[in-house]
Tab-separated table of C-alpha atoms in Angstrom:
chain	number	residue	atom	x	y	z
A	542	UNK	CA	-0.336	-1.054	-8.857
A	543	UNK	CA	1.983	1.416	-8.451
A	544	UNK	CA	5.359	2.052	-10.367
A	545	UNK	CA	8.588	2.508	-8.351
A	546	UNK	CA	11.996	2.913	-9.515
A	547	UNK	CA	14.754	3.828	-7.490
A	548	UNK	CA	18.719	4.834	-8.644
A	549	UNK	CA	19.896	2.439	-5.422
A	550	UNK	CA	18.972	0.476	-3.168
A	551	UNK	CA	19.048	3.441	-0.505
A	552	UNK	CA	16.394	5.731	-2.084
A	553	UNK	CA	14.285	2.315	-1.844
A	554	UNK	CA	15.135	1.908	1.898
A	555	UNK	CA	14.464	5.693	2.443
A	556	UNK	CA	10.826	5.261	0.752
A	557	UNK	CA	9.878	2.192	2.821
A	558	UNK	CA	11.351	2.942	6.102
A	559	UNK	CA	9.728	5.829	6.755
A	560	UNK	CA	5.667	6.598	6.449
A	561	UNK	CA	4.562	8.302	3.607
A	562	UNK	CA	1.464	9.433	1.914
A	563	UNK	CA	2.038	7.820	-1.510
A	564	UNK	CA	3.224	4.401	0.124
A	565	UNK	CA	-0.091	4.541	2.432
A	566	UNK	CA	-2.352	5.871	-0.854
A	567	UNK	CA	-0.934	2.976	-2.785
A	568	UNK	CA	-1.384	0.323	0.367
A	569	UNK	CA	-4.963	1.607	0.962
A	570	UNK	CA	-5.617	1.955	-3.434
A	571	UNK	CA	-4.538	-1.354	-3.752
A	572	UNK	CA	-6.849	-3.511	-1.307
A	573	UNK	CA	-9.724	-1.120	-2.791
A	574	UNK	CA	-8.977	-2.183	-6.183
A	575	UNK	CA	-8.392	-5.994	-5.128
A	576	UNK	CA	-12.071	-6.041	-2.875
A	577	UNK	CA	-13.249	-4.335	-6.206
A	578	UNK	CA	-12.362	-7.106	-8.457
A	579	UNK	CA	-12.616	-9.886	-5.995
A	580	UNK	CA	-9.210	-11.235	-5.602
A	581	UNK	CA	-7.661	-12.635	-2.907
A	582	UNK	CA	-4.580	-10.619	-3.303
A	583	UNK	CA	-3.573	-7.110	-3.898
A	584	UNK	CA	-1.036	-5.943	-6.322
A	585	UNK	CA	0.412	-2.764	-4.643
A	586	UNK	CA	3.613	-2.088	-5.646
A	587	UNK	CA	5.902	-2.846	-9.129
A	588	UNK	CA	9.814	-2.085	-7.637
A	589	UNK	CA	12.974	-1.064	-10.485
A	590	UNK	CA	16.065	-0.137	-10.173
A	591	UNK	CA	18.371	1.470	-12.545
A	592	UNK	CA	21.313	-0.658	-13.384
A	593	UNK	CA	18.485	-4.076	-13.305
A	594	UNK	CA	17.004	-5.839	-16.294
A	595	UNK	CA	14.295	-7.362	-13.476
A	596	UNK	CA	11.430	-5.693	-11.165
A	597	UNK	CA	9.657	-6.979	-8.502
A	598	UNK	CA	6.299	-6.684	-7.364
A	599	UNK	CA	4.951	-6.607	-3.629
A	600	UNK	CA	1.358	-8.169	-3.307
A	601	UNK	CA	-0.423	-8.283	-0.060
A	602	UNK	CA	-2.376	-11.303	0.811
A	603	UNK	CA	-6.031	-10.801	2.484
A	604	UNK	CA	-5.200	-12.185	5.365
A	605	UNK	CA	-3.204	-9.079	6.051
A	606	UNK	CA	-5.448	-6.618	4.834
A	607	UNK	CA	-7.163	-5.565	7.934
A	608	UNK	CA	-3.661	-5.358	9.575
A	609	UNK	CA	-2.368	-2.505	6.484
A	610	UNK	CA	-5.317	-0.481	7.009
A	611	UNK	CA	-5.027	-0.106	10.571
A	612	UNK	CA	-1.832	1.228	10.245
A	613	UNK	CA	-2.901	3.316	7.205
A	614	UNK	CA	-5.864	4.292	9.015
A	615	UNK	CA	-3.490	5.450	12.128
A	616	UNK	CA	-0.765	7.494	9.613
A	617	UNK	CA	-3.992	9.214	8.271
A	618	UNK	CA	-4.972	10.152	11.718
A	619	UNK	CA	-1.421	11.408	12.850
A	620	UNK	CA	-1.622	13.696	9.954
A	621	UNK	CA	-4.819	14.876	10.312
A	622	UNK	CA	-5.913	13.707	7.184
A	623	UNK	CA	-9.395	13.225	8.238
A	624	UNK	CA	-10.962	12.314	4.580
A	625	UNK	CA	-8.497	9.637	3.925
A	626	UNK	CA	-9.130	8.228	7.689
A	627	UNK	CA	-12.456	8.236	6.911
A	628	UNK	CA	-12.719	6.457	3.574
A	629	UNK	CA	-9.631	3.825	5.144
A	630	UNK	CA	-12.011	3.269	8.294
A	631	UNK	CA	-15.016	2.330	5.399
A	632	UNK	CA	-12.703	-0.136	4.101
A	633	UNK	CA	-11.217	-1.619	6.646
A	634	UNK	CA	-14.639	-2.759	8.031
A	635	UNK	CA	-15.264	-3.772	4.775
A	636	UNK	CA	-12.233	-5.739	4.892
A	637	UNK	CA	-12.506	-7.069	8.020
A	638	UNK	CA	-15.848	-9.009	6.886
A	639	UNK	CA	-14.421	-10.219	3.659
C-alpha cells in the first residue's frame, strides 16, 4: 500500500484526476500483492492530509480488478511503456480467471 499525503485537498484532486505512473504502479502493485496473498481485496492506497489527525485508505474489491488493469494496461500502452504493458497484460489474465 502506498503512502499519500497531500497539503490540500487540491494536490489530492490534481494526483487522481489525471493519469500517472505512480497511481497506475500502485493500482497494478497492489492487485499483484493481493493475488499474491490471496485476498479478496487490495489495499492500494493510505490518503493524509496535513492539518488531519485521520487517513483513509482506498481498497479495490476483485470484482473490479480486471476493470483497473485494463485501464492500467491502456496508460502503459499510451506511453509506450511496453514492459509494464506486458507484465499488466500477465496479470490481468491472471485476474480475469481468479
Amino acid at each position: 500500500m502506498v503512502k499519500l499525503h497531500f497539503t490540500s485537498t487540491e494536490e489530492f484532486e490534481t494526483l487522481f484526476k489525471n493519469k500517472s505512473a505512480k497511481v497506475t504502479d500502485s493500482i497494478v502493485e497492489g492487485i499483484q500483492l493481493a493475488m499474491q496473498e490471496r485476498k479478496r481485496t487490495a489495499p492500494l492506497f493510505e490518503i493524509s492530509f496535513q492539518d488531519l489527525d485521520s487517513f483513509y485508505e482506498i481498497s479495490l474489491p476483485q470484482s473490479q480488478w480486471a476493470v483497473a488493469l485494463q485501464h492500467c494496461l491502456d496508460y502503459y500502452h499510451s506511453k509506450d511503456m511496453t514492459d509494464q504493458a506486458i507484465d499488466t497484460w500477465k496479470l490481468l489474465e491472471a485476474a480475469k480467471v481468479w
